[in-house]
Amino acid sequence: MRTLYILLLSTIILISCGENKQPTLDEVITTQDLTTIRAKKSELDKQSQEISEKIKLLITEIDKLDTLKRVPLVTALEAKHEVFNHYIELQGDVKTKQNVLIYPEMPGTLEKVYVTRGQNIVKGQVLATIDDGGMSQQVAQLEATTALAKTTFERQKSLWSQKIGSEIQFLQTKTNYEAQKNSLEQLKKQLGKASIRAPFTGVIDEVIKDQGTVVAPGPGSEIFRIVNLNNMYIETAVPEKYISTITKGKAVEVFLPMLSKTLNTKIRETGNFINPANRTFIIEIEVQNSDKSIKPNLTAKLKINDYTNQKALLIPQSIISENAEGQQYVYIITDLNGNKGLAKQTVVKTGKTQGDVIEILEGISEGDMLIQAGARSVKDGQEVKISL
C-alpha cells in the first residue's frame, strides 16, 4: 500500500517537472495584470482537474490490487417470528365498592361502642348501641298486651267454633290481636335501630364518634367507616380510540409504586359510555389482595395489552434509518460467502413499537440477515464483514 502511494506522488512530480517552465505564482501576482492572473488560475484549475482524474484511476487500481483493504466490520441479526404483545400505559386509582360510612338510624346518646379501629368484623355484628330512651320497656309492655290479646283471641275462636258467643266478639278479638302484633313488630324494628350492625364483612377503618356522643340521622353524624379489602379493583379512563381493542378479559400488568409491587391481572368490566368532556370510557381491573397490603386510593401504573401478533418480525428501532423521501429502511446482507457479504438497502413498512423494538409489516422476511451494529456507517452495495 505504501509503495503504491509513493508511486502516485512520484508520478505527480514527474508530470510537474516535465512541463515547460512557467512563471511562478508570485511572479504572476506581481504583474498585477488581471488577464495574466485569470489565465494562471485557469491553467491551475485544468491541472488540478487532470491530477484528480489520475488520482481516481490510481485509487481504483489500488482497490483492485490491495488484498488487505479494509472492509467494514458489522454485527448481524436474523429476522425471526416472535410473539409480540403491545401495551398502552395508563394511570389509575385503587378502589373498593365496600368503603362506606355508617350513620345512626335513630337519635340518642351513643351508649356503647364495641369495636376499635383496625378490628375485623363480620356482616351483622353489633358495632355500637344507642340509648333507646325507654323503648325497650315499651316493647316489653306491648309484648305482654299482645300475649293477652292472643290468648283472648284463641279462646274466643274456640268458643266460636262451638257456636258459643257472637261473631262480632270473635272478629273484635281477632282484630285486636292482629293490631297488637303489628304494633309490636313495628316497635321492635324501631328498637332494632338502636343497635348499629355491620352491613358487610370487613375492617373498621375509623371510629368517628366516641361513646357518650349524642347522635342523630343525617350528615355529620357518621359513626364508623368500614372497608372491605378483599373486593378491590382499579378504575381508569381510557381514550375512546382504544374502544375496540381494550375489552373485557384483556391482560393487564399493574405496578403499585408505593408498595414496589407488580400484579398480573385482567380487565373485569368496560364502560358503555363515552365521556363527552374528555372522550374516554371507564374500565375496571380486578385486584387480588390476599395480604391486605393494597389500600383504597393507592395510585397504580397500568400496562394494558391492546394488540397481539403471534408471528411478528421484531427488530431494534436503532437500526432503522430514513431517506430523503421519508421512507424507512434497513440494511440486509446478501450474497453471503463465509462471514462476508454485500449490504443491501431495503425499504420497510413498520407497525407498532414497544420499548426499543419495532414491528416490521413489510420489507423483510423470516431468515433475512440484518446489519445491526454498524448499520449507519455502511452504504448500499458495500462489502461488509460479519463479526463472529
CSV table of C-alpha atoms in Angstrom, one decimal, residues 61-372:
chain,number,residue,atom,x,y,z
A,61,GLU,CA,-6.3,0.2,-9.3
A,62,ILE,CA,-5.2,0.2,-5.6
A,63,ASP,CA,-8.6,-1.2,-4.5
A,64,LYS,CA,-8.3,-4.0,-7.1
A,65,LEU,CA,-4.8,-4.9,-6.2
A,66,ASP,CA,-4.8,-4.4,-2.4
A,67,THR,CA,-5.7,-7.7,-0.8
A,68,LEU,CA,-5.5,-6.1,2.7
A,69,LYS,CA,-8.1,-3.4,2.1
A,70,ARG,CA,-10.4,-2.5,5.0
A,71,VAL,CA,-13.9,-4.0,4.9
A,72,PRO,CA,-16.5,-2.5,7.4
A,73,LEU,CA,-17.0,-4.8,10.4
A,74,VAL,CA,-20.6,-5.2,11.4
A,75,THR,CA,-22.8,-7.4,13.5
A,76,ALA,CA,-25.9,-9.1,12.2
A,77,LEU,CA,-29.1,-10.5,13.5
A,78,GLU,CA,-31.5,-13.0,11.9
A,79,ALA,CA,-35.1,-11.9,11.4
A,80,LYS,CA,-37.4,-14.4,13.2
A,81,HIS,CA,-41.1,-14.7,14.0
A,82,GLU,CA,-41.9,-13.9,17.7
A,83,VAL,CA,-45.0,-13.3,19.8
A,84,PHE,CA,-45.5,-9.5,20.0
A,85,ASN,CA,-47.6,-8.0,22.8
A,86,HIS,CA,-48.2,-4.3,22.6
A,87,TYR,CA,-49.3,-2.4,25.7
A,88,ILE,CA,-50.6,1.1,26.4
A,89,GLU,CA,-49.6,2.7,29.6
A,90,LEU,CA,-52.2,4.5,31.8
A,91,GLN,CA,-52.6,5.5,35.5
A,92,GLY,CA,-55.5,4.5,37.7
A,93,ASP,CA,-56.6,4.5,41.3
A,94,VAL,CA,-57.3,1.6,43.6
A,95,LYS,CA,-60.9,1.5,44.8
A,96,THR,CA,-63.4,-0.8,46.6
A,97,LYS,CA,-67.2,-0.8,46.3
A,98,GLN,CA,-67.4,-1.7,50.0
A,99,ASN,CA,-66.0,1.5,51.6
A,100,VAL,CA,-68.8,3.1,53.5
A,101,LEU,CA,-69.7,5.5,56.3
A,102,ILE,CA,-72.1,4.1,58.9
A,103,TYR,CA,-74.8,6.6,60.1
A,104,PRO,CA,-77.3,6.2,63.0
A,105,GLU,CA,-80.9,5.5,62.2
A,106,MET,CA,-82.3,7.0,65.3
A,107,PRO,CA,-81.4,9.9,67.6
A,108,GLY,CA,-80.0,9.4,71.0
A,109,THR,CA,-76.8,9.0,73.1
A,110,LEU,CA,-74.1,6.7,71.8
A,111,GLU,CA,-74.3,4.3,74.8
A,112,LYS,CA,-71.7,1.7,73.9
A,113,VAL,CA,-69.0,1.2,71.2
A,114,TYR,CA,-68.0,-2.4,70.9
A,115,VAL,CA,-65.2,-2.2,68.2
A,116,THR,CA,-61.9,-0.4,67.7
A,117,ARG,CA,-60.1,0.9,64.7
A,118,GLY,CA,-58.5,-1.8,62.6
A,119,GLN,CA,-60.7,-4.6,64.0
A,120,ASN,CA,-62.0,-7.2,61.6
A,121,ILE,CA,-65.8,-7.6,61.7
A,122,VAL,CA,-68.4,-9.8,60.1
A,123,LYS,CA,-71.7,-9.0,58.5
A,124,GLY,CA,-74.5,-8.4,61.1
A,125,GLN,CA,-72.1,-7.9,64.0
A,126,VAL,CA,-73.2,-5.3,66.6
A,127,LEU,CA,-70.8,-2.4,66.4
A,128,ALA,CA,-72.5,0.1,68.9
A,129,THR,CA,-75.7,0.8,70.7
A,130,ILE,CA,-77.7,4.0,71.1
A,131,ASP,CA,-79.8,4.8,74.2
A,132,ASP,CA,-83.3,3.8,73.2
A,133,GLY,CA,-85.0,6.3,75.5
A,134,GLY,CA,-87.2,3.6,77.2
A,135,MET,CA,-88.3,2.0,74.0
A,136,SER,CA,-87.2,-1.5,75.3
A,137,GLN,CA,-89.7,-1.1,78.2
A,138,GLN,CA,-92.4,-0.2,75.7
A,139,VAL,CA,-91.6,-3.3,73.8
A,140,ALA,CA,-91.8,-5.4,77.0
A,141,GLN,CA,-95.2,-3.9,77.8
A,142,LEU,CA,-96.5,-4.3,74.4
A,143,GLU,CA,-95.4,-7.9,74.3
A,144,ALA,CA,-97.5,-8.6,77.5
A,145,THR,CA,-100.6,-7.0,76.0
A,146,THR,CA,-100.0,-8.8,72.7
A,147,ALA,CA,-99.8,-12.1,74.6
A,148,LEU,CA,-103.1,-11.3,76.3
A,149,ALA,CA,-104.7,-10.4,73.1
A,150,LYS,CA,-103.5,-13.6,71.6
A,151,THR,CA,-104.9,-15.7,74.5
A,152,THR,CA,-108.2,-13.9,74.3
A,153,PHE,CA,-108.5,-14.4,70.5
A,154,GLU,CA,-107.6,-18.1,70.8
A,155,ARG,CA,-110.3,-18.7,73.4
A,156,GLN,CA,-112.9,-16.7,71.5
A,157,LYS,CA,-112.0,-18.7,68.5
A,158,SER,CA,-112.5,-22.0,70.4
A,159,LEU,CA,-115.9,-20.8,71.6
A,160,TRP,CA,-117.0,-19.6,68.2
A,161,SER,CA,-116.1,-23.0,66.7
A,162,GLN,CA,-118.6,-24.4,69.2
A,163,LYS,CA,-121.2,-21.8,68.1
A,164,ILE,CA,-120.9,-20.1,71.5
A,165,GLY,CA,-120.9,-16.3,71.6
A,166,SER,CA,-121.4,-13.9,68.7
A,167,GLU,CA,-119.4,-13.5,65.5
A,168,ILE,CA,-118.8,-9.8,66.3
A,169,GLN,CA,-117.0,-10.8,69.5
A,170,PHE,CA,-114.8,-13.2,67.6
A,171,LEU,CA,-113.9,-10.6,64.9
A,172,GLN,CA,-113.2,-8.0,67.6
A,173,THR,CA,-110.7,-10.2,69.4
A,174,LYS,CA,-109.1,-11.2,66.2
A,175,THR,CA,-108.7,-7.6,65.0
A,176,ASN,CA,-107.3,-6.6,68.4
A,177,TYR,CA,-104.7,-9.4,68.4
A,178,GLU,CA,-103.5,-8.6,64.9
A,179,ALA,CA,-103.3,-4.8,65.7
A,180,GLN,CA,-101.3,-5.6,68.8
A,181,LYS,CA,-99.0,-7.9,66.9
A,182,ASN,CA,-98.3,-5.4,64.1
A,183,SER,CA,-97.6,-2.7,66.7
A,184,LEU,CA,-95.2,-4.9,68.5
A,185,GLU,CA,-93.3,-5.8,65.2
A,186,GLN,CA,-93.1,-2.1,64.3
A,187,LEU,CA,-91.8,-1.1,67.7
A,188,LYS,CA,-89.2,-3.9,67.6
A,189,LYS,CA,-88.0,-2.6,64.3
A,190,GLN,CA,-87.6,0.8,65.8
A,191,LEU,CA,-85.8,-0.7,68.8
A,192,GLY,CA,-83.5,-2.6,66.4
A,193,LYS,CA,-82.2,0.7,65.1
A,194,ALA,CA,-80.7,1.3,68.5
A,195,SER,CA,-78.2,-1.4,67.6
A,196,ILE,CA,-75.7,-0.4,64.8
A,197,ARG,CA,-74.7,-3.5,62.8
A,198,ALA,CA,-72.1,-4.2,60.2
A,199,PRO,CA,-73.6,-4.2,56.7
A,200,PHE,CA,-70.8,-6.4,55.3
A,201,THR,CA,-67.7,-8.3,56.4
A,202,GLY,CA,-64.6,-6.0,56.5
A,203,VAL,CA,-62.5,-4.0,58.8
A,204,ILE,CA,-63.2,-0.9,60.9
A,205,ASP,CA,-61.1,1.8,59.2
A,206,GLU,CA,-62.1,4.6,61.5
A,207,VAL,CA,-64.2,5.2,64.7
A,208,ILE,CA,-65.5,8.7,64.2
A,209,LYS,CA,-67.8,9.2,67.2
A,210,ASP,CA,-66.8,8.5,70.8
A,211,GLN,CA,-69.0,6.8,73.4
A,212,GLY,CA,-71.4,9.2,75.0
A,213,THR,CA,-71.8,11.4,72.0
A,214,VAL,CA,-75.3,12.5,71.1
A,215,VAL,CA,-76.1,11.4,67.5
A,216,ALA,CA,-78.9,11.7,65.0
A,217,PRO,CA,-79.6,10.6,61.5
A,218,GLY,CA,-78.2,12.8,58.8
A,219,PRO,CA,-74.9,14.4,57.5
A,220,GLY,CA,-72.3,15.0,60.2
A,221,SER,CA,-73.3,12.0,62.4
A,222,GLU,CA,-71.1,9.4,60.8
A,223,ILE,CA,-70.0,6.8,63.5
A,224,PHE,CA,-67.8,4.4,61.6
A,225,ARG,CA,-66.0,3.9,58.3
A,226,ILE,CA,-66.0,0.2,57.2
A,227,VAL,CA,-63.8,-1.0,54.4
A,228,ASN,CA,-63.6,-4.5,52.8
A,229,LEU,CA,-60.1,-5.0,51.4
A,230,ASN,CA,-61.0,-8.3,49.6
A,231,ASN,CA,-63.1,-6.9,46.8
A,232,MET,CA,-60.6,-4.4,45.4
A,233,TYR,CA,-60.4,-3.0,41.9
A,234,ILE,CA,-58.6,-0.3,39.8
A,235,GLU,CA,-60.5,2.2,37.8
A,236,THR,CA,-59.1,4.3,35.0
A,237,ALA,CA,-60.2,6.3,32.0
A,238,VAL,CA,-59.2,5.0,28.5
A,239,PRO,CA,-59.1,7.2,25.3
A,240,GLU,CA,-62.0,6.3,23.0
A,241,LYS,CA,-59.7,5.3,20.2
A,242,TYR,CA,-59.0,2.0,22.1
A,243,ILE,CA,-62.6,1.1,22.5
A,244,SER,CA,-62.3,-1.8,20.0
A,245,THR,CA,-59.0,-3.2,21.4
A,246,ILE,CA,-59.4,-2.6,25.2
A,247,THR,CA,-62.1,-5.2,26.1
A,248,LYS,CA,-63.2,-7.4,28.9
A,249,GLY,CA,-60.6,-10.1,29.7
A,250,LYS,CA,-57.6,-8.3,28.3
A,251,ALA,CA,-54.3,-8.8,30.2
A,252,VAL,CA,-53.1,-6.0,32.4
A,253,GLU,CA,-49.8,-5.5,34.3
A,254,VAL,CA,-50.3,-3.4,37.4
A,255,PHE,CA,-47.4,-1.7,39.2
A,256,LEU,CA,-48.0,-0.1,42.6
A,257,PRO,CA,-45.2,2.4,43.2
A,258,MET,CA,-45.8,2.9,46.9
A,259,LEU,CA,-45.6,-0.8,47.5
A,260,SER,CA,-43.0,-1.6,44.8
A,261,LYS,CA,-45.4,-4.4,43.9
A,262,THR,CA,-46.3,-5.8,40.4
A,263,LEU,CA,-49.5,-7.8,39.7
A,264,ASN,CA,-50.7,-9.6,36.6
A,265,THR,CA,-54.4,-9.4,36.3
A,266,LYS,CA,-57.1,-8.6,33.7
A,267,ILE,CA,-60.0,-6.3,32.8
A,268,ARG,CA,-63.2,-7.3,34.5
A,269,GLU,CA,-65.5,-4.6,33.2
A,270,THR,CA,-65.6,-1.9,30.5
A,271,GLY,CA,-67.8,1.1,30.4
A,272,ASN,CA,-70.5,1.6,27.8
A,273,PHE,CA,-70.5,5.4,28.0
A,274,ILE,CA,-68.0,7.8,26.3
A,275,ASN,CA,-67.5,10.9,28.5
A,276,PRO,CA,-68.1,13.9,26.1
A,277,ALA,CA,-65.8,16.1,28.2
A,278,ASN,CA,-62.6,14.1,27.6
A,279,ARG,CA,-63.6,11.4,25.1
A,280,THR,CA,-62.8,8.5,27.4
A,281,PHE,CA,-64.5,5.4,28.8
A,282,ILE,CA,-64.1,3.8,32.2
A,283,ILE,CA,-62.6,0.3,32.8
A,284,GLU,CA,-62.4,-1.8,36.0
A,285,ILE,CA,-59.4,-4.1,36.6
A,286,GLU,CA,-59.7,-6.7,39.3
A,287,VAL,CA,-57.1,-6.8,42.1
A,288,GLN,CA,-56.2,-9.7,44.3
A,289,ASN,CA,-55.4,-8.5,47.9
A,290,SER,CA,-54.9,-11.6,49.9
A,291,ASP,CA,-52.3,-10.0,52.2
A,292,LYS,CA,-54.4,-6.8,52.7
A,293,SER,CA,-51.5,-4.6,51.7
A,294,ILE,CA,-53.3,-2.8,49.0
A,295,LYS,CA,-55.4,0.1,50.2
A,296,PRO,CA,-58.1,2.3,48.6
A,297,ASN,CA,-56.9,5.3,46.6
A,298,LEU,CA,-53.4,4.0,46.0
A,299,THR,CA,-52.0,5.1,42.6
A,300,ALA,CA,-51.4,2.4,40.1
A,301,LYS,CA,-49.5,2.3,36.8
A,302,LEU,CA,-51.1,0.1,34.2
A,303,LYS,CA,-49.8,-1.6,31.1
A,304,ILE,CA,-52.8,-2.9,29.2
A,305,ASN,CA,-52.4,-5.3,26.3
A,306,ASP,CA,-54.2,-3.8,23.3
A,307,TYR,CA,-52.6,-5.7,20.4
A,308,THR,CA,-51.0,-9.2,20.0
A,309,ASN,CA,-49.3,-10.7,16.9
A,310,GLN,CA,-48.3,-14.3,17.3
A,311,LYS,CA,-45.9,-14.2,14.3
A,312,ALA,CA,-44.3,-10.8,14.3
A,313,LEU,CA,-40.9,-9.8,12.9
A,314,LEU,CA,-39.3,-7.5,15.6
A,315,ILE,CA,-36.1,-5.5,15.1
A,316,PRO,CA,-34.3,-2.8,17.2
A,317,GLN,CA,-35.6,0.7,16.4
A,318,SER,CA,-31.9,1.8,16.4
A,319,ILE,CA,-31.1,0.1,13.1
A,320,ILE,CA,-33.9,1.9,11.1
A,321,SER,CA,-32.9,5.0,9.1
A,322,GLU,CA,-35.0,7.3,6.9
A,323,ASN,CA,-34.1,8.6,3.4
A,324,ALA,CA,-34.9,12.0,1.9
A,325,GLU,CA,-38.3,10.8,0.7
A,326,GLY,CA,-39.3,9.9,4.2
A,327,GLN,CA,-39.1,6.2,3.7
A,328,GLN,CA,-37.7,4.0,6.4
A,329,TYR,CA,-35.1,1.4,5.5
A,330,VAL,CA,-32.7,-1.1,6.9
A,331,TYR,CA,-29.7,-3.0,5.5
A,332,ILE,CA,-29.8,-6.7,4.9
A,333,ILE,CA,-26.8,-8.8,4.0
A,334,THR,CA,-26.9,-10.6,0.7
A,335,ASP,CA,-24.5,-12.8,-1.3
A,336,LEU,CA,-23.1,-14.3,1.9
A,337,ASN,CA,-19.8,-16.1,1.5
A,338,GLY,CA,-18.5,-17.2,4.8
A,339,ASN,CA,-18.7,-14.1,7.0
A,340,LYS,CA,-18.6,-11.6,4.1
A,341,GLY,CA,-21.5,-10.3,2.1
A,342,LEU,CA,-23.0,-7.2,0.5
A,343,ALA,CA,-25.1,-4.6,2.3
A,344,LYS,CA,-28.4,-4.0,0.5
A,345,GLN,CA,-30.7,-1.1,1.4
A,346,THR,CA,-34.2,-2.3,1.9
A,347,VAL,CA,-37.3,-0.1,2.4
A,348,VAL,CA,-39.6,-1.4,5.2
A,349,LYS,CA,-43.1,-0.7,6.5
A,350,THR,CA,-43.3,-0.5,10.3
A,351,GLY,CA,-46.1,-1.2,12.7
A,352,LYS,CA,-46.3,-0.8,16.5
A,353,THR,CA,-43.4,-0.2,18.8
A,354,GLN,CA,-42.8,-1.5,22.3
A,355,GLY,CA,-39.7,-0.4,24.3
A,356,ASP,CA,-36.7,-0.5,22.0
A,357,VAL,CA,-38.2,-2.9,19.3
A,358,ILE,CA,-40.5,-2.2,16.4
A,359,GLU,CA,-42.8,-4.5,14.4
A,360,ILE,CA,-41.9,-4.9,10.7
A,361,LEU,CA,-45.0,-5.4,8.5
A,362,GLU,CA,-43.4,-5.4,5.0
A,363,GLY,CA,-39.9,-5.4,3.5
A,364,ILE,CA,-38.1,-8.2,5.2
A,365,SER,CA,-38.8,-11.9,5.7
A,366,GLU,CA,-38.0,-14.5,8.3
A,367,GLY,CA,-34.4,-15.7,7.9
A,368,ASP,CA,-33.1,-12.4,6.5
A,369,MET,CA,-29.7,-11.2,8.0
A,370,LEU,CA,-29.9,-7.6,9.1
A,371,ILE,CA,-27.0,-5.4,9.9
A,372,GLN,CA,-27.2,-4.3,13.5
